[in-house]
Amino acid sequence: KKIKVTYESADKLSVSPEPLKIDGEYILAVGNAFPYKNLEGLMNACQHKGLDSFKLVLVGKTDYFYAQLEKRTKHKNISNVIFTG
């Protein structure tokens, strides 16, 4: 009686009217961009560990943390990261 199951779900699901077309190989990361998720580390690894031929596709709610990541990619001139929102 003390346990309640809570299933994972998105706040709001939406489907883009036009699907995103990504050519070539990519790494998909789905979720929020809270700092403990270390997406910046993932971006850096993709740049420096021989994965620069891959695209990194980040899917998640556009918020403060995603905005900061996007700023860093522009500042560091990282071109293989795609922010889908």
Short mmCIF file of N, CA and C in Angstrom, two decimals:
data_model
loop_
_atom_site.label_atom_id
_atom_site.label_comp_id
_atom_site.label_asym_id
_atom_site.label_seq_id
_atom_site.Cartn_x
_atom_site.Cartn_y
_atom_site.Cartn_z
N LYS A 1 0.82 -1.21 0.00
CA LYS A 1 0.00 0.00 0.00
C LYS A 1 0.86 1.26 0.00
N LYS A 2 2.12 1.12 0.38
CA LYS A 2 2.99 2.29 0.43
C LYS A 2 3.69 2.57 -0.91
N ILE A 3 3.57 1.65 -1.84
CA ILE A 3 4.25 1.80 -3.12
C ILE A 3 3.26 2.21 -4.20
N LYS A 4 3.67 3.23 -4.96
CA LYS A 4 2.84 3.67 -6.08
C LYS A 4 3.72 3.69 -7.34
N VAL A 5 3.27 3.04 -8.38
CA VAL A 5 4.03 2.99 -9.64
C VAL A 5 3.74 4.26 -10.43
N THR A 6 4.81 4.92 -10.86
CA THR A 6 4.68 6.11 -11.69
C THR A 6 5.43 5.83 -12.99
N TYR A 7 4.72 5.79 -14.09
CA TYR A 7 5.33 5.49 -15.38
C TYR A 7 5.95 6.74 -15.97
N GLU A 8 7.08 6.55 -16.68
CA GLU A 8 7.75 7.68 -17.31
C GLU A 8 6.93 8.15 -18.51
N SER A 9 6.93 9.46 -18.71
CA SER A 9 6.21 10.02 -19.83
C SER A 9 6.69 11.45 -20.08
N ALA A 10 6.47 11.92 -21.27
CA ALA A 10 6.78 13.31 -21.59
C ALA A 10 5.63 14.20 -21.15
N ASP A 11 5.94 15.47 -20.89
CA ASP A 11 4.89 16.41 -20.52
C ASP A 11 3.86 16.54 -21.64
N LYS A 12 4.37 16.68 -22.85
CA LYS A 12 3.49 16.85 -23.99
C LYS A 12 4.18 16.24 -25.20
N LEU A 13 3.51 15.38 -25.88
CA LEU A 13 4.07 14.76 -27.07
C LEU A 13 3.61 15.52 -28.30
N SER A 14 4.53 15.78 -29.19
CA SER A 14 4.15 16.44 -30.43
C SER A 14 4.95 15.82 -31.56
N VAL A 15 4.39 15.84 -32.72
CA VAL A 15 5.05 15.31 -33.90
C VAL A 15 5.28 16.46 -34.86
N SER A 16 6.50 16.55 -35.32
CA SER A 16 6.84 17.60 -36.26
C SER A 16 6.10 17.37 -37.57
N PRO A 17 5.55 18.43 -38.16
CA PRO A 17 4.85 18.25 -39.43
C PRO A 17 5.78 17.78 -40.54
N GLU A 18 7.05 18.11 -40.42
CA GLU A 18 8.02 17.68 -41.41
C GLU A 18 9.14 16.93 -40.68
N PRO A 19 9.28 15.64 -40.94
CA PRO A 19 10.31 14.86 -40.23
C PRO A 19 11.71 15.38 -40.51
N LEU A 20 12.56 15.27 -39.53
CA LEU A 20 13.95 15.68 -39.66
C LEU A 20 14.70 14.60 -40.42
N LYS A 21 15.40 14.98 -41.47
CA LYS A 21 16.16 14.02 -42.26
C LYS A 21 17.64 14.21 -41.96
N ILE A 22 18.25 13.15 -41.46
CA ILE A 22 19.66 13.20 -41.09
C ILE A 22 20.41 12.21 -41.95
N ASP A 23 21.34 12.71 -42.73
CA ASP A 23 22.15 11.84 -43.58
C ASP A 23 23.33 11.29 -42.78
N GLY A 24 23.69 10.07 -43.05
CA GLY A 24 24.86 9.47 -42.42
C GLY A 24 24.56 8.92 -41.04
N GLU A 25 25.63 8.58 -40.34
CA GLU A 25 25.50 7.98 -39.02
C GLU A 25 25.38 9.07 -37.96
N TYR A 26 24.64 8.75 -36.91
CA TYR A 26 24.46 9.73 -35.85
C TYR A 26 24.29 9.04 -34.51
N ILE A 27 24.53 9.81 -33.47
CA ILE A 27 24.32 9.38 -32.09
C ILE A 27 23.12 10.17 -31.58
N LEU A 28 22.13 9.48 -31.04
CA LEU A 28 20.90 10.12 -30.58
C LEU A 28 20.88 10.16 -29.06
N ALA A 29 20.69 11.36 -28.50
CA ALA A 29 20.55 11.52 -27.06
C ALA A 29 19.20 12.16 -26.80
N VAL A 30 18.35 11.48 -26.03
CA VAL A 30 17.00 11.95 -25.76
C VAL A 30 16.87 12.22 -24.27
N GLY A 31 16.38 13.40 -23.92
CA GLY A 31 16.17 13.72 -22.51
C GLY A 31 16.46 15.17 -22.24
N ASN A 32 16.51 15.50 -20.96
CA ASN A 32 16.81 16.88 -20.60
C ASN A 32 18.31 17.13 -20.66
N ALA A 33 18.70 18.37 -20.54
CA ALA A 33 20.11 18.74 -20.65
C ALA A 33 20.67 19.20 -19.31
N PHE A 34 20.14 18.68 -18.22
CA PHE A 34 20.67 19.05 -16.91
C PHE A 34 22.16 18.75 -16.87
N PRO A 35 22.94 19.56 -16.18
CA PRO A 35 24.40 19.39 -16.19
C PRO A 35 24.89 18.00 -15.80
N TYR A 36 24.19 17.32 -14.90
CA TYR A 36 24.66 15.99 -14.49
C TYR A 36 24.53 14.96 -15.61
N LYS A 37 23.81 15.28 -16.67
CA LYS A 37 23.71 14.38 -17.82
C LYS A 37 24.99 14.41 -18.66
N ASN A 38 25.81 15.43 -18.47
CA ASN A 38 27.11 15.58 -19.12
C ASN A 38 27.04 15.52 -20.65
N LEU A 39 26.08 16.22 -21.22
CA LEU A 39 25.98 16.27 -22.68
C LEU A 39 27.15 17.05 -23.28
N GLU A 40 27.68 17.99 -22.53
CA GLU A 40 28.85 18.71 -23.03
C GLU A 40 30.04 17.76 -23.16
N GLY A 41 30.17 16.84 -22.21
CA GLY A 41 31.21 15.82 -22.30
C GLY A 41 31.01 14.92 -23.51
N LEU A 42 29.75 14.59 -23.79
CA LEU A 42 29.43 13.78 -24.96
C LEU A 42 29.79 14.54 -26.23
N MET A 43 29.48 15.84 -26.28
CA MET A 43 29.83 16.65 -27.45
C MET A 43 31.34 16.68 -27.64
N ASN A 44 32.08 16.89 -26.54
CA ASN A 44 33.54 16.93 -26.63
C ASN A 44 34.11 15.59 -27.08
N ALA A 45 33.54 14.49 -26.56
CA ALA A 45 34.01 13.17 -26.95
C ALA A 45 33.78 12.94 -28.44
N CYS A 46 32.65 13.39 -28.94
CA CYS A 46 32.36 13.24 -30.37
C CYS A 46 33.36 14.01 -31.22
N GLN A 47 33.85 15.11 -30.71
CA GLN A 47 34.81 15.93 -31.46
C GLN A 47 36.22 15.35 -31.40
N HIS A 48 36.62 14.78 -30.27
CA HIS A 48 38.03 14.46 -30.05
C HIS A 48 38.35 12.97 -30.02
N LYS A 49 37.38 12.11 -30.10
CA LYS A 49 37.66 10.67 -30.00
C LYS A 49 37.42 9.94 -31.31
N GLY A 50 37.54 10.65 -32.42
CA GLY A 50 37.38 10.01 -33.72
C GLY A 50 35.94 9.81 -34.13
N LEU A 51 35.03 10.46 -33.44
CA LEU A 51 33.61 10.33 -33.79
C LEU A 51 33.11 11.56 -34.51
N ASP A 52 34.01 12.40 -35.01
CA ASP A 52 33.59 13.64 -35.65
C ASP A 52 32.88 13.39 -36.98
N SER A 53 32.92 12.15 -37.49
CA SER A 53 32.16 11.85 -38.71
C SER A 53 30.68 11.59 -38.38
N PHE A 54 30.39 11.36 -37.10
CA PHE A 54 29.01 11.17 -36.65
C PHE A 54 28.36 12.51 -36.35
N LYS A 55 27.06 12.56 -36.48
CA LYS A 55 26.32 13.73 -36.01
C LYS A 55 25.79 13.37 -34.62
N LEU A 56 25.70 14.34 -33.76
CA LEU A 56 25.11 14.17 -32.43
C LEU A 56 23.76 14.87 -32.46
N VAL A 57 22.69 14.10 -32.31
CA VAL A 57 21.34 14.64 -32.36
C VAL A 57 20.80 14.69 -30.94
N LEU A 58 20.50 15.90 -30.46
CA LEU A 58 19.98 16.08 -29.11
C LEU A 58 18.50 16.39 -29.18
N VAL A 59 17.71 15.54 -28.52
CA VAL A 59 16.26 15.69 -28.51
C VAL A 59 15.81 15.94 -27.09
N GLY A 60 15.13 17.04 -26.88
CA GLY A 60 14.62 17.35 -25.55
C GLY A 60 14.02 18.73 -25.52
N LYS A 61 13.40 19.03 -24.43
CA LYS A 61 12.73 20.32 -24.25
C LYS A 61 13.76 21.45 -24.31
N THR A 62 13.47 22.45 -25.11
CA THR A 62 14.35 23.60 -25.20
C THR A 62 14.17 24.44 -23.95
N ASP A 63 15.22 24.49 -23.14
CA ASP A 63 15.18 25.24 -21.89
C ASP A 63 16.53 25.95 -21.70
N TYR A 64 16.77 26.44 -20.52
CA TYR A 64 18.00 27.17 -20.21
C TYR A 64 19.23 26.32 -20.51
N PHE A 65 19.23 25.05 -20.08
CA PHE A 65 20.40 24.20 -20.24
C PHE A 65 20.68 23.87 -21.71
N TYR A 66 19.62 23.63 -22.49
CA TYR A 66 19.82 23.40 -23.92
C TYR A 66 20.34 24.67 -24.59
N ALA A 67 19.85 25.82 -24.17
CA ALA A 67 20.33 27.09 -24.73
C ALA A 67 21.82 27.27 -24.45
N GLN A 68 22.24 26.91 -23.24
CA GLN A 68 23.66 27.01 -22.89
C GLN A 68 24.51 26.06 -23.73
N LEU A 69 24.02 24.85 -23.94
CA LEU A 69 24.75 23.90 -24.79
C LEU A 69 24.86 24.42 -26.22
N GLU A 70 23.78 24.97 -26.72
CA GLU A 70 23.80 25.51 -28.08
C GLU A 70 24.79 26.66 -28.20
N LYS A 71 24.83 27.50 -27.18
CA LYS A 71 25.79 28.61 -27.16
C LYS A 71 27.23 28.08 -27.19
N ARG A 72 27.48 27.04 -26.41
CA ARG A 72 28.84 26.48 -26.36
C ARG A 72 29.24 25.86 -27.69
N THR A 73 28.30 25.22 -28.36
CA THR A 73 28.64 24.62 -29.66
C THR A 73 29.00 25.71 -30.67
N LYS A 74 28.28 26.82 -30.63
CA LYS A 74 28.61 27.93 -31.54
C LYS A 74 29.95 28.55 -31.16
N HIS A 75 30.19 28.73 -29.85
CA HIS A 75 31.44 29.33 -29.38
C HIS A 75 32.64 28.44 -29.73
N LYS A 76 32.49 27.13 -29.61
CA LYS A 76 33.58 26.19 -29.90
C LYS A 76 33.60 25.78 -31.37
N ASN A 77 32.67 26.31 -32.17
CA ASN A 77 32.58 26.02 -33.60
C ASN A 77 32.41 24.52 -33.86
N ILE A 78 31.52 23.89 -33.09
CA ILE A 78 31.20 22.47 -33.28
C ILE A 78 30.02 22.40 -34.22
N SER A 79 30.22 21.76 -35.36
CA SER A 79 29.18 21.80 -36.39
C SER A 79 28.36 20.51 -36.51
N ASN A 80 28.77 19.44 -35.82
CA ASN A 80 28.06 18.17 -36.00
C ASN A 80 26.98 17.91 -34.95
N VAL A 81 26.55 18.92 -34.22
CA VAL A 81 25.50 18.76 -33.21
C VAL A 81 24.21 19.36 -33.76
N ILE A 82 23.13 18.57 -33.67
CA ILE A 82 21.81 19.02 -34.14
C ILE A 82 20.88 19.08 -32.94
N PHE A 83 20.34 20.25 -32.69
CA PHE A 83 19.35 20.45 -31.61
C PHE A 83 17.96 20.41 -32.24
N THR A 84 17.15 19.44 -31.86
CA THR A 84 15.83 19.32 -32.47
C THR A 84 14.72 19.94 -31.65
N GLY A 85 14.99 20.19 -30.37
CA GLY A 85 13.93 20.71 -29.49
C GLY A 85 13.07 19.58 -28.98
#
